[in-house]
PDB file of C-alpha atoms and ligand atoms in Angstrom:
ATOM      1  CA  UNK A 256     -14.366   7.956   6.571  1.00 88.00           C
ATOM      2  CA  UNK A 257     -17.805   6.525   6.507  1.00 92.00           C
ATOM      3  CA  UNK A 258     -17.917   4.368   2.798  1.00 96.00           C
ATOM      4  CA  UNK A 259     -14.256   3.938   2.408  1.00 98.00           C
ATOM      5  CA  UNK A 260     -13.163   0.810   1.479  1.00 98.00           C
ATOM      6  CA  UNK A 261      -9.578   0.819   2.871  1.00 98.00           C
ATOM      7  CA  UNK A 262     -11.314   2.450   5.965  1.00 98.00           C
ATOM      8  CA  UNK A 263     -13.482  -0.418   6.446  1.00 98.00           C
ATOM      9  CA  UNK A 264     -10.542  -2.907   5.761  1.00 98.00           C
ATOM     10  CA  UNK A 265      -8.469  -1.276   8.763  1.00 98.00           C
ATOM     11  CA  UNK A 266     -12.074  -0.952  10.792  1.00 97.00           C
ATOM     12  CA  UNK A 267     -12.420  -4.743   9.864  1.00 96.00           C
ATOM     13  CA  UNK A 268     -15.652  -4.095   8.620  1.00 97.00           C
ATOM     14  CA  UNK A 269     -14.231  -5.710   4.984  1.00 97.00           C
ATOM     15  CA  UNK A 270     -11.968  -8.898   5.582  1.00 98.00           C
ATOM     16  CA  UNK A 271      -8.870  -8.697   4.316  1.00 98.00           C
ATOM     17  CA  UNK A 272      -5.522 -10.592   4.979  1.00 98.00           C
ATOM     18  CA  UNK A 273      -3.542  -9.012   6.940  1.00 98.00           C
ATOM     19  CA  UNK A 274       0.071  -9.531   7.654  1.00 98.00           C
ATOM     20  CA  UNK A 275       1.672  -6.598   9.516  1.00 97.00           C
ATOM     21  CA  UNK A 276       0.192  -4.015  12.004  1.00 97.00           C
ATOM     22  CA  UNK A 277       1.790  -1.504  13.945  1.00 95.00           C
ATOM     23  CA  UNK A 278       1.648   2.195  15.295  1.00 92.00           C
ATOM     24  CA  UNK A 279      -1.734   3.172  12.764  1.00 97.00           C
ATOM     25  CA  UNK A 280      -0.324   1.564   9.822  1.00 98.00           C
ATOM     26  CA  UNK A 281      -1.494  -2.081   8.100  1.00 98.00           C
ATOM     27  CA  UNK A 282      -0.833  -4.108   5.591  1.00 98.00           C
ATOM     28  CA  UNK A 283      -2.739  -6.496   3.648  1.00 98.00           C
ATOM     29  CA  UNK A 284      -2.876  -8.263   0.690  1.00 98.00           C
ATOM     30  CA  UNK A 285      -3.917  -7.058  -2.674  1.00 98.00           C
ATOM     31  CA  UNK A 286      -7.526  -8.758  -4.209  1.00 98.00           C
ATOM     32  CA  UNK A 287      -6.119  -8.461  -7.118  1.00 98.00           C
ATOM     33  CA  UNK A 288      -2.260  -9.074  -7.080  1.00 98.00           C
ATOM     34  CA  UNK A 289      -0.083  -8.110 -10.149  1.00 98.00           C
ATOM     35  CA  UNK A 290       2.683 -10.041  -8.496  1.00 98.00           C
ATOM     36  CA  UNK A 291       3.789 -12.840  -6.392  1.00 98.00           C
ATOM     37  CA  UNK A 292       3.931 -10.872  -3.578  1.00 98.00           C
ATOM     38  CA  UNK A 293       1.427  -7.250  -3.752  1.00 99.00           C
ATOM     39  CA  UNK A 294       0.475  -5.780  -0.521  1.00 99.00           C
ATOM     40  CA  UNK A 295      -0.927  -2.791   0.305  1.00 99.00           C
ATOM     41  CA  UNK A 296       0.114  -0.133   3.197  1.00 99.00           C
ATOM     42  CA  UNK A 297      -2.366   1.882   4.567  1.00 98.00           C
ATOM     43  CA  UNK A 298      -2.518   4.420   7.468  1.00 98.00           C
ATOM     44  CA  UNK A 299      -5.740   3.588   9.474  1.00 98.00           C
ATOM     45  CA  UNK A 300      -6.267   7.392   9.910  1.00 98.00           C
ATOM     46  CA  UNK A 301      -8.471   8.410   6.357  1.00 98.00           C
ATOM     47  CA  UNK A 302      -6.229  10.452   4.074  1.00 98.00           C
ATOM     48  CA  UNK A 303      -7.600  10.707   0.376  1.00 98.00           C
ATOM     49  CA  UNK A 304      -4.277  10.469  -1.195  1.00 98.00           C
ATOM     50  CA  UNK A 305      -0.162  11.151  -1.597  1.00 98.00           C
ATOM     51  CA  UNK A 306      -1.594  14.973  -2.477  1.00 98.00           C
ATOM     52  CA  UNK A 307      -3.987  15.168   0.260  1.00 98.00           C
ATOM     53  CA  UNK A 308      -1.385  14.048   2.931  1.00 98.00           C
ATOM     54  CA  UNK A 309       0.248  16.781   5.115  1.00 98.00           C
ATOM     55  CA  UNK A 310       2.073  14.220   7.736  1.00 98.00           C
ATOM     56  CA  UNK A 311       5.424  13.946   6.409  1.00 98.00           C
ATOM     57  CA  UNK A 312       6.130  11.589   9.420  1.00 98.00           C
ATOM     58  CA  UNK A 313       3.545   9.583   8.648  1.00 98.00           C
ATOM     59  CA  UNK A 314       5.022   9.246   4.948  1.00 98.00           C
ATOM     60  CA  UNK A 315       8.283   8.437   6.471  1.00 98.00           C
ATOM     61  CA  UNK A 316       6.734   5.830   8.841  1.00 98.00           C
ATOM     62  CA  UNK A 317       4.506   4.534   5.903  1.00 98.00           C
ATOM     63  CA  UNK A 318       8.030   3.944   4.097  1.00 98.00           C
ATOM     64  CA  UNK A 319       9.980   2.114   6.878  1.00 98.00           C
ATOM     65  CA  UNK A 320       6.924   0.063   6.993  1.00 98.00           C
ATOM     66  CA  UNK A 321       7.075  -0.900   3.736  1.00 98.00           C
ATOM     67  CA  UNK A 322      10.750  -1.617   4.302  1.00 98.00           C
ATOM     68  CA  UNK A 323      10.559  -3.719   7.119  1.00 98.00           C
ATOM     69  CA  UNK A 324       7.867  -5.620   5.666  1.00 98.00           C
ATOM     70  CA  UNK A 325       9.991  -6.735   2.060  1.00 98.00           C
ATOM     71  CA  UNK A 326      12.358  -8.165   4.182  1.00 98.00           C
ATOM     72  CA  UNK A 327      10.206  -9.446   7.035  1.00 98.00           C
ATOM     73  CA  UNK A 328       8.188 -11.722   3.812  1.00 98.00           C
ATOM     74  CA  UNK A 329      11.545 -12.229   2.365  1.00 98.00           C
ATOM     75  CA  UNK A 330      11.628 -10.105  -0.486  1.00 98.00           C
ATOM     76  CA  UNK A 331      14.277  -7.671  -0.050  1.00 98.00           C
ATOM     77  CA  UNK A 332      17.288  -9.048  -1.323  1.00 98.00           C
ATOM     78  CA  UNK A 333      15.929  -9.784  -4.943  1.00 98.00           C
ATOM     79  CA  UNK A 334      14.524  -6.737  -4.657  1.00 98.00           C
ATOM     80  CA  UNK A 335      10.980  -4.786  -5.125  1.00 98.00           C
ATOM     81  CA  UNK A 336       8.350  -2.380  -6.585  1.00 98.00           C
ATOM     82  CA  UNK A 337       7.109   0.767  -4.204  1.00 98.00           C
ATOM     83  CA  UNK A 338       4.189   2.579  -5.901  1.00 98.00           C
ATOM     84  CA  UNK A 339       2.012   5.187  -5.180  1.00 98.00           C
ATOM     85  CA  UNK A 340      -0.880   5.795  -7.504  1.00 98.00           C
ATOM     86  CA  UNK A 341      -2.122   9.652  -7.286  1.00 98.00           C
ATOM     87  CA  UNK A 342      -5.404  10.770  -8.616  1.00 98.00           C
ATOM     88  CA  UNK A 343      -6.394  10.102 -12.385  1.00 97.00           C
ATOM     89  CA  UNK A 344      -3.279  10.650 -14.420  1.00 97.00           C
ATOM     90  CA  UNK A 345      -1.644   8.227 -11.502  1.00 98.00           C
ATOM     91  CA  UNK A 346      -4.287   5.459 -11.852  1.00 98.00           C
ATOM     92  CA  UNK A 347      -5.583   5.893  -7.875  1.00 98.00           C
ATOM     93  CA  UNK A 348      -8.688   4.024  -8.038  1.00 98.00           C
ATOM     94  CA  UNK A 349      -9.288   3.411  -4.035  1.00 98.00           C
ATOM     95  CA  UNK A 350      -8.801   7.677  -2.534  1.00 98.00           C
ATOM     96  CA  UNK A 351      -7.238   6.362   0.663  1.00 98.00           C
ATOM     97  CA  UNK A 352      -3.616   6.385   0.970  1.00 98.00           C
ATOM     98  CA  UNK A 353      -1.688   3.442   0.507  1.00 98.00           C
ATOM     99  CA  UNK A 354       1.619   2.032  -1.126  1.00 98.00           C
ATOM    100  CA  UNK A 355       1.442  -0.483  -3.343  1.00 98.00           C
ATOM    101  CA  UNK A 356       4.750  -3.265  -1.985  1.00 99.00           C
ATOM    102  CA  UNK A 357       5.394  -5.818  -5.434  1.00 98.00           C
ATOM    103  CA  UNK A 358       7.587  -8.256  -5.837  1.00 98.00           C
ATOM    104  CA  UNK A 359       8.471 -12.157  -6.766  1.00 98.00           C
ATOM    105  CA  UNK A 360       9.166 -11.064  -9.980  1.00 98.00           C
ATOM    106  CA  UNK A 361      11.418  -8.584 -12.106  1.00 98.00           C
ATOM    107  CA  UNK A 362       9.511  -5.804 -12.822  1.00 97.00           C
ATOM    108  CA  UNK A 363       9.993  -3.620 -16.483  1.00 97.00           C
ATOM    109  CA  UNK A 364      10.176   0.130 -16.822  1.00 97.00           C
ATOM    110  CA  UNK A 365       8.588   2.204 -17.645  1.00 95.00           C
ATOM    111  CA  UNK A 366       5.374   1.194 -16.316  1.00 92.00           C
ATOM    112  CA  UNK A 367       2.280   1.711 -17.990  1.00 84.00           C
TER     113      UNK A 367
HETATM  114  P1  LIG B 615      -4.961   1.935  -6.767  1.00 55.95           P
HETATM  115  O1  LIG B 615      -5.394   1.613  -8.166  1.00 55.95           O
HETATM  116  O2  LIG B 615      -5.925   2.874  -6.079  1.00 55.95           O
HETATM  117  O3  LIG B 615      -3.537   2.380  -6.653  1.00 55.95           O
HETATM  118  O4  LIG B 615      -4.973   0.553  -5.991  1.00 55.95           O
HETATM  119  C1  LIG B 615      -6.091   0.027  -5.374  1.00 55.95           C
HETATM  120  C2  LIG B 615      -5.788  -1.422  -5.126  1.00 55.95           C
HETATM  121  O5  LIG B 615      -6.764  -1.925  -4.217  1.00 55.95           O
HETATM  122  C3  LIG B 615      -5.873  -2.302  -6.373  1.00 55.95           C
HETATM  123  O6  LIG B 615      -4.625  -2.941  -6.594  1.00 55.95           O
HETATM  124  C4  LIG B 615      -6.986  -3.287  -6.060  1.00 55.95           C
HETATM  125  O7  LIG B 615      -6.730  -4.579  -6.537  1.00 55.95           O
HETATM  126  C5  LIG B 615      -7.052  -3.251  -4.554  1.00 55.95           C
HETATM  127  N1  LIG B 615      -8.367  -3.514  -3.997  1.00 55.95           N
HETATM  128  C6  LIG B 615      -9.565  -3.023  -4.443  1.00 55.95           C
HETATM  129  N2  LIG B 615     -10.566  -3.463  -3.678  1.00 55.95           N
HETATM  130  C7  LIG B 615      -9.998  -4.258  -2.728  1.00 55.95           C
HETATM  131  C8  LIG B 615     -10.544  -5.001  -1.635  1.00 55.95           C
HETATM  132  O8  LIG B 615     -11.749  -5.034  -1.379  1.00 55.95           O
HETATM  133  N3  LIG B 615      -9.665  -5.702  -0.873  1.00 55.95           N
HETATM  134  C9  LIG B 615      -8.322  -5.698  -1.128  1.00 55.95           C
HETATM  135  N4  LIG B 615      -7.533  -6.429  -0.329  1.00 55.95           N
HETATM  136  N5  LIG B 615      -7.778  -4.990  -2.144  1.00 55.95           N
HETATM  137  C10 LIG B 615      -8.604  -4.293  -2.931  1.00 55.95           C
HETATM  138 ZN1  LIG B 616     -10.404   5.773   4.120  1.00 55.95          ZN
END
């Protein structure tokens, strides 16, 4: 979608780092990272957000992703954070999908 930024990220119009890519979906690392380890895992396709999305699939495949990649950057057996942010109350600040992967660290509950 024409002025998204995670659009432009998987368009490679914005650099990002990226460190998994595979069947529409890509990862990259947070600009801002609230953890060791904080990627982001976004569909290429636009979807707004968790509310907006109709693809169940696609949520499924988004969550194997996610999966996959803990373990594949060696963060799976400490354990880690999935979050997605959804619209205001959620704290969404960037309206294209993604999942937030954290880890390195413990994380507290309940978060902010
Ligand atoms: P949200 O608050 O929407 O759940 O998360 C958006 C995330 O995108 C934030 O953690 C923020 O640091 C990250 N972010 C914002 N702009 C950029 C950018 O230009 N590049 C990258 N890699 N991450 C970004
Ligand atoms: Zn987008």
């Amino acid at each position: 979608m024409t002025g998204c930024l995670f659009c432009k990220v998987a368009s490679g119009e914005i650099a990002a780092t990226v460190v998994k890519r595979a069947d529409g979906l890509l990862a990259f690392q947070d600009i801002n990272p609230q953890a060791p380890t904080h990627l982001l895992v976004i569909p290429t396709v636009h979807i707004a957000s968790l509310k907006d999305a109709t693809d169940d699939t696609l949520l499924g495949r988004m969550l194997g992703f996610a999966r996959d990649l803990a373990r594949e950057v060696g963060i799976a057996e400490r354990g880690y954070r999935i979050v997605v942010n959804t619209n205001a109350d959620g704290g969404q600040t960037v309206f294209h999908l993604h999942l937030h992967l954290l880890g390195g660290r413990a994380m507290r509950w309940p978060p902010g």
